């Protein structure tokens, strides 16, 4: 009779995870100016070599189990449907309800400069989507709703973890104006990650959310902007209902049951 396998190492503790976050942000600030001349390609390089690579490297160095540490396990199919509904609607809710206040906090010309950087006519739309939607969806979610959330949850509880990761998500974006909208977004993403027991739905939501915002900024959603101008309360209400419906679906679906031998911290 063979002896049972030793259990995997537990995920990182809260202070360890917070240290990883600080190292990732610090290295991003250090590398960012060096890659800035490369434009959006530089942004992609900075994200991959700091926000994504630092947590992965530290996780391997401390021998923490990779998949449970980052919440990488398949969610229920219904949760993916709920994530899709949130991803295509919450950007609008955030833009209508939170962005006007965020713009008051922005430095003069900050938001206009950001828009020009991302959606300038000479920049291919595909590159913008990769740099500002797909790459951040993976790198930021694995750090925030993956490593940090699962390290915080046993110690801070559900509400404390949702609040703490949302604040840190706002700080990650290094701007008071952008930090407000991303912190609100972070509240929703953390709730989804806990309810589904997986980081996969939040990656989907994050990627869709940013992609929709990019399409709106480029004028690709002109029909929606026209509908907003003609019927602002109706369109906003429909977006809120779609987001709320997606959340309900995810909560009803619940978390997946981890396979035998794979620990769950959620």
Tab-separated table of C-alpha atoms in Angstrom:
chain	number	residue	atom	x	y	z
A	1	UNK	CA	0.000	0.000	0.000
A	2	UNK	CA	1.520	3.302	-1.063
A	3	UNK	CA	1.681	6.260	1.303
A	4	UNK	CA	-0.650	9.179	0.533
A	5	UNK	CA	0.881	12.076	-1.321
A	6	UNK	CA	1.904	15.063	0.756
A	7	UNK	CA	-0.572	17.930	0.536
A	8	UNK	CA	0.447	20.881	-1.597
A	9	UNK	CA	1.895	23.960	0.071
A	10	UNK	CA	-0.769	26.478	1.122
A	11	UNK	CA	-1.271	29.684	-0.883
A	12	UNK	CA	0.667	32.773	0.137
A	13	UNK	CA	-0.185	34.577	3.357
A	14	UNK	CA	-1.680	38.102	3.131
A	15	UNK	CA	1.551	39.997	3.857
A	16	UNK	CA	3.441	37.838	1.376
A	17	UNK	CA	0.809	38.507	-1.295
A	18	UNK	CA	0.847	42.228	-0.516
A	19	UNK	CA	4.638	42.239	-0.878
A	20	UNK	CA	4.280	40.582	-4.291
A	21	UNK	CA	1.805	43.286	-5.304
A	22	UNK	CA	4.181	46.060	-4.208
A	23	UNK	CA	7.131	44.489	-6.031
A	24	UNK	CA	5.042	44.088	-9.197
A	25	UNK	CA	3.881	47.727	-9.101
A	26	UNK	CA	7.371	49.017	-8.306
A	27	UNK	CA	8.971	47.099	-11.151
A	28	UNK	CA	6.200	48.272	-13.485
A	29	UNK	CA	7.010	51.879	-12.552
A	30	UNK	CA	10.703	51.209	-13.151
A	31	UNK	CA	10.301	49.427	-16.485
A	32	UNK	CA	7.460	51.596	-17.820
A	33	UNK	CA	9.638	54.606	-18.779
A	34	UNK	CA	12.104	52.286	-20.509
A	35	UNK	CA	9.430	50.662	-22.675
A	36	UNK	CA	7.343	53.826	-23.218
A	37	UNK	CA	9.106	54.739	-26.511
A	38	UNK	CA	7.717	51.500	-27.956
A	39	UNK	CA	4.145	52.735	-27.533
A	40	UNK	CA	1.526	50.066	-26.949
A	41	UNK	CA	4.093	47.342	-27.561
A	42	UNK	CA	6.027	48.810	-24.653
A	43	UNK	CA	2.900	48.691	-22.496
A	44	UNK	CA	2.450	45.019	-23.351
A	45	UNK	CA	6.082	44.260	-22.476
A	46	UNK	CA	5.828	46.159	-19.180
A	47	UNK	CA	2.662	44.290	-18.171
A	48	UNK	CA	4.008	40.859	-19.038
A	49	UNK	CA	7.384	41.355	-17.342
A	50	UNK	CA	6.026	42.854	-14.113
A	51	UNK	CA	2.318	42.492	-13.332
A	52	UNK	CA	2.238	38.946	-14.715
A	53	UNK	CA	5.791	37.660	-14.346
A	54	UNK	CA	6.486	38.794	-10.769
A	55	UNK	CA	3.579	36.870	-9.160
A	56	UNK	CA	4.325	33.774	-11.236
A	57	UNK	CA	8.009	33.886	-10.339
A	58	UNK	CA	7.403	34.387	-6.620
A	59	UNK	CA	4.828	31.602	-6.566
A	60	UNK	CA	7.364	29.193	-8.025
A	61	UNK	CA	10.135	30.381	-5.681
A	62	UNK	CA	8.055	29.703	-2.557
A	63	UNK	CA	6.745	26.440	-4.043
A	64	UNK	CA	3.103	27.494	-3.709
A	65	UNK	CA	0.685	25.392	-5.802
A	66	UNK	CA	0.204	27.340	-9.019
A	67	UNK	CA	-3.411	26.612	-9.962
A	68	UNK	CA	-5.121	27.066	-6.575
A	69	UNK	CA	-2.936	30.053	-5.706
A	70	UNK	CA	-4.257	31.904	-8.762
A	71	UNK	CA	-7.752	30.430	-8.762
A	72	UNK	CA	-7.178	28.780	-12.113
A	73	UNK	CA	-9.842	26.139	-12.331
A	74	UNK	CA	-12.784	25.753	-14.729
A	75	UNK	CA	-15.906	27.592	-13.568
A	76	UNK	CA	-19.422	26.357	-14.141
A	77	UNK	CA	-20.680	27.047	-17.665
A	78	UNK	CA	-23.504	29.182	-16.324
A	79	UNK	CA	-20.917	31.432	-14.667
A	80	UNK	CA	-19.302	32.084	-18.048
A	81	UNK	CA	-22.693	33.153	-19.443
A	82	UNK	CA	-23.126	35.529	-16.513
A	83	UNK	CA	-19.607	36.873	-17.042
A	84	UNK	CA	-20.374	37.598	-20.706
A	85	UNK	CA	-23.479	39.580	-19.729
A	86	UNK	CA	-21.497	41.635	-17.219
A	87	UNK	CA	-18.569	42.152	-19.572
A	88	UNK	CA	-20.665	43.725	-22.321
A	89	UNK	CA	-22.731	45.913	-19.986
A	90	UNK	CA	-20.819	47.061	-16.921
A	91	UNK	CA	-18.450	49.324	-18.844
A	92	UNK	CA	-21.518	51.391	-19.744
A	93	UNK	CA	-22.799	51.412	-16.157
A	94	UNK	CA	-19.388	52.560	-14.938
A	95	UNK	CA	-19.152	55.200	-17.667
A	96	UNK	CA	-22.559	56.668	-16.869
A	97	UNK	CA	-22.578	56.469	-13.062
A	98	UNK	CA	-18.921	56.713	-11.965
A	99	UNK	CA	-16.865	58.224	-14.796
A	100	UNK	CA	-18.433	61.724	-14.528
A	101	UNK	CA	-17.174	61.965	-10.933
A	102	UNK	CA	-13.809	60.484	-11.915
A	103	UNK	CA	-13.367	63.125	-14.603
A	104	UNK	CA	-13.619	65.820	-11.934
A	105	UNK	CA	-10.683	64.213	-10.143
A	106	UNK	CA	-8.547	63.914	-13.272
A	107	UNK	CA	-5.596	66.167	-13.949
A	108	UNK	CA	-6.142	68.655	-16.814
A	109	UNK	CA	-6.008	66.777	-20.101
A	110	UNK	CA	-5.365	63.401	-18.416
A	111	UNK	CA	-8.347	61.539	-19.848
A	112	UNK	CA	-7.946	63.061	-23.314
A	113	UNK	CA	-4.263	62.084	-23.392
A	114	UNK	CA	-5.117	58.530	-22.362
A	115	UNK	CA	-7.727	58.241	-25.105
A	116	UNK	CA	-5.313	59.575	-27.711
A	117	UNK	CA	-2.644	57.122	-26.613
A	118	UNK	CA	-4.944	54.140	-26.970
A	119	UNK	CA	-7.150	54.964	-29.937
A	120	UNK	CA	-5.103	57.243	-32.156
A	121	UNK	CA	-6.064	56.709	-35.826
A	122	UNK	CA	-2.622	55.402	-36.752
A	123	UNK	CA	-2.767	52.613	-34.145
A	124	UNK	CA	-4.323	49.324	-35.322
A	125	UNK	CA	-7.463	48.470	-33.391
A	126	UNK	CA	-6.250	44.900	-32.817
A	127	UNK	CA	-3.083	46.171	-31.101
A	128	UNK	CA	-5.121	48.450	-28.844
A	129	UNK	CA	-7.391	45.572	-27.833
A	130	UNK	CA	-4.401	43.339	-27.079
A	131	UNK	CA	-2.557	46.019	-25.088
A	132	UNK	CA	-5.477	47.555	-23.205
A	133	UNK	CA	-7.918	44.642	-22.901
A	134	UNK	CA	-6.504	41.135	-23.381
A	135	UNK	CA	-3.113	41.491	-21.680
A	136	UNK	CA	-4.444	43.435	-18.649
A	137	UNK	CA	-7.334	40.992	-18.303
A	138	UNK	CA	-4.902	38.126	-17.776
A	139	UNK	CA	-2.073	39.858	-15.905
A	140	UNK	CA	-4.186	42.011	-13.574
A	141	UNK	CA	-6.739	39.311	-12.806
A	142	UNK	CA	-4.124	36.710	-11.932
A	143	UNK	CA	-2.511	39.211	-9.555
A	144	UNK	CA	-5.630	40.836	-8.056
A	145	UNK	CA	-8.469	38.288	-8.103
A	146	UNK	CA	-6.070	35.381	-8.258
A	147	UNK	CA	-3.139	35.652	-5.883
A	148	UNK	CA	-4.227	38.572	-3.659
A	149	UNK	CA	-7.866	37.592	-3.241
A	150	UNK	CA	-7.080	33.999	-2.308
A	151	UNK	CA	-4.399	35.080	0.142
A	152	UNK	CA	-6.681	37.652	1.811
A	153	UNK	CA	-9.943	35.699	1.964
A	154	UNK	CA	-9.187	33.329	4.890
A	155	UNK	CA	-7.970	36.274	6.987
A	156	UNK	CA	-10.202	39.203	5.991
A	157	UNK	CA	-13.429	37.416	5.142
A	158	UNK	CA	-15.592	38.107	2.110
A	159	UNK	CA	-16.378	41.799	2.690
A	160	UNK	CA	-12.865	42.710	3.817
A	161	UNK	CA	-11.292	40.916	0.875
A	162	UNK	CA	-13.613	42.547	-1.647
A	163	UNK	CA	-12.875	46.001	-0.215
A	164	UNK	CA	-9.117	45.517	0.128
A	165	UNK	CA	-8.573	44.113	-3.367
A	166	UNK	CA	-10.762	46.842	-4.886
A	167	UNK	CA	-8.669	49.568	-3.229
A	168	UNK	CA	-5.427	47.940	-4.354
A	169	UNK	CA	-6.837	47.568	-7.867
A	170	UNK	CA	-7.484	51.306	-7.936
A	171	UNK	CA	-3.957	51.997	-6.675
A	172	UNK	CA	-2.556	49.730	-9.391
A	173	UNK	CA	-3.747	52.187	-12.043
A	174	UNK	CA	-1.658	55.034	-10.583
A	175	UNK	CA	-4.261	57.760	-11.131
A	176	UNK	CA	-6.940	59.193	-8.843
A	177	UNK	CA	-9.453	59.450	-11.678
A	178	UNK	CA	-8.803	56.031	-13.174
A	179	UNK	CA	-8.418	54.593	-9.698
A	180	UNK	CA	-12.009	55.467	-8.817
A	181	UNK	CA	-13.575	53.704	-11.796
A	182	UNK	CA	-11.260	50.710	-11.484
A	183	UNK	CA	-11.891	50.402	-7.746
A	184	UNK	CA	-15.639	50.227	-8.396
A	185	UNK	CA	-14.936	47.660	-11.113
A	186	UNK	CA	-12.754	45.798	-8.627
A	187	UNK	CA	-15.632	45.453	-6.169
A	188	UNK	CA	-17.665	43.636	-8.795
A	189	UNK	CA	-14.778	41.467	-9.980
A	190	UNK	CA	-13.879	40.351	-6.471
A	191	UNK	CA	-17.477	39.361	-5.762
A	192	UNK	CA	-17.565	37.343	-8.988
A	193	UNK	CA	-14.263	35.621	-8.203
A	194	UNK	CA	-15.496	34.532	-4.775
A	195	UNK	CA	-18.947	33.489	-5.966
A	196	UNK	CA	-17.606	31.424	-8.876
A	197	UNK	CA	-14.538	30.068	-7.072
A	198	UNK	CA	-12.477	30.824	-10.164
A	199	UNK	CA	-10.537	33.647	-11.751
A	200	UNK	CA	-11.668	32.626	-15.243
A	201	UNK	CA	-14.978	34.570	-15.182
A	202	UNK	CA	-13.203	37.730	-14.037
A	203	UNK	CA	-10.677	37.422	-16.858
A	204	UNK	CA	-13.604	37.207	-19.295
A	205	UNK	CA	-15.402	40.169	-17.715
A	206	UNK	CA	-12.247	42.303	-17.621
A	207	UNK	CA	-11.354	41.582	-21.238
A	208	UNK	CA	-14.877	42.203	-22.549
A	209	UNK	CA	-15.303	45.335	-20.438
A	210	UNK	CA	-12.119	46.940	-21.752
A	211	UNK	CA	-12.826	45.857	-25.325
A	212	UNK	CA	-16.291	47.435	-25.254
A	213	UNK	CA	-14.843	50.663	-23.855
A	214	UNK	CA	-12.221	50.717	-26.624
A	215	UNK	CA	-14.843	50.136	-29.318
A	216	UNK	CA	-16.949	52.958	-27.896
A	217	UNK	CA	-13.946	55.312	-27.892
A	218	UNK	CA	-13.179	54.504	-31.540
A	219	UNK	CA	-16.771	55.161	-32.630
A	220	UNK	CA	-17.476	51.535	-33.452
A	221	UNK	CA	-20.528	51.626	-31.153
A	222	UNK	CA	-22.062	54.724	-32.673
A	223	UNK	CA	-25.502	53.097	-32.656
A	224	UNK	CA	-25.292	52.708	-28.891
A	225	UNK	CA	-24.189	56.294	-28.401
A	226	UNK	CA	-27.127	57.438	-30.514
A	227	UNK	CA	-29.468	55.320	-28.409
A	228	UNK	CA	-27.956	56.829	-25.271
A	229	UNK	CA	-28.508	60.332	-26.603
A	230	UNK	CA	-32.132	59.593	-27.500
A	231	UNK	CA	-33.053	57.442	-24.480
A	232	UNK	CA	-30.360	57.787	-21.792
A	233	UNK	CA	-32.396	56.440	-18.868
A	234	UNK	CA	-33.694	53.473	-20.833
A	235	UNK	CA	-30.250	52.427	-22.088
A	236	UNK	CA	-28.684	52.897	-18.654
A	237	UNK	CA	-31.472	50.863	-17.054
A	238	UNK	CA	-31.006	48.030	-19.530
A	239	UNK	CA	-27.250	48.002	-18.896
A	240	UNK	CA	-27.809	47.896	-15.121
A	241	UNK	CA	-30.307	45.054	-15.520
A	242	UNK	CA	-27.887	43.078	-17.689
A	243	UNK	CA	-25.080	43.517	-15.152
A	244	UNK	CA	-27.362	42.588	-12.258
A	245	UNK	CA	-28.668	39.593	-14.176
A	246	UNK	CA	-25.143	38.395	-14.851
A	247	UNK	CA	-24.302	38.637	-11.156
A	248	UNK	CA	-27.425	36.702	-10.204
A	249	UNK	CA	-26.579	33.971	-12.702
A	250	UNK	CA	-23.042	33.656	-11.327
A	251	UNK	CA	-24.250	33.461	-7.750
A	252	UNK	CA	-26.905	30.906	-8.654
A	253	UNK	CA	-24.323	28.828	-10.523
A	254	UNK	CA	-22.065	28.830	-7.478
A	255	UNK	CA	-18.469	27.681	-7.262
A	256	UNK	CA	-17.085	24.601	-8.908
A	257	UNK	CA	-16.112	21.739	-6.646
A	258	UNK	CA	-12.320	21.271	-6.840
A	259	UNK	CA	-11.003	17.921	-7.971
A	260	UNK	CA	-9.839	15.527	-5.292
A	261	UNK	CA	-6.381	16.473	-4.113
A	262	UNK	CA	-6.663	20.059	-5.378
A	263	UNK	CA	-7.217	22.412	-2.450
A	264	UNK	CA	-9.595	25.362	-2.633
A	265	UNK	CA	-9.145	28.605	-0.730
A	266	UNK	CA	-12.504	29.961	-1.896
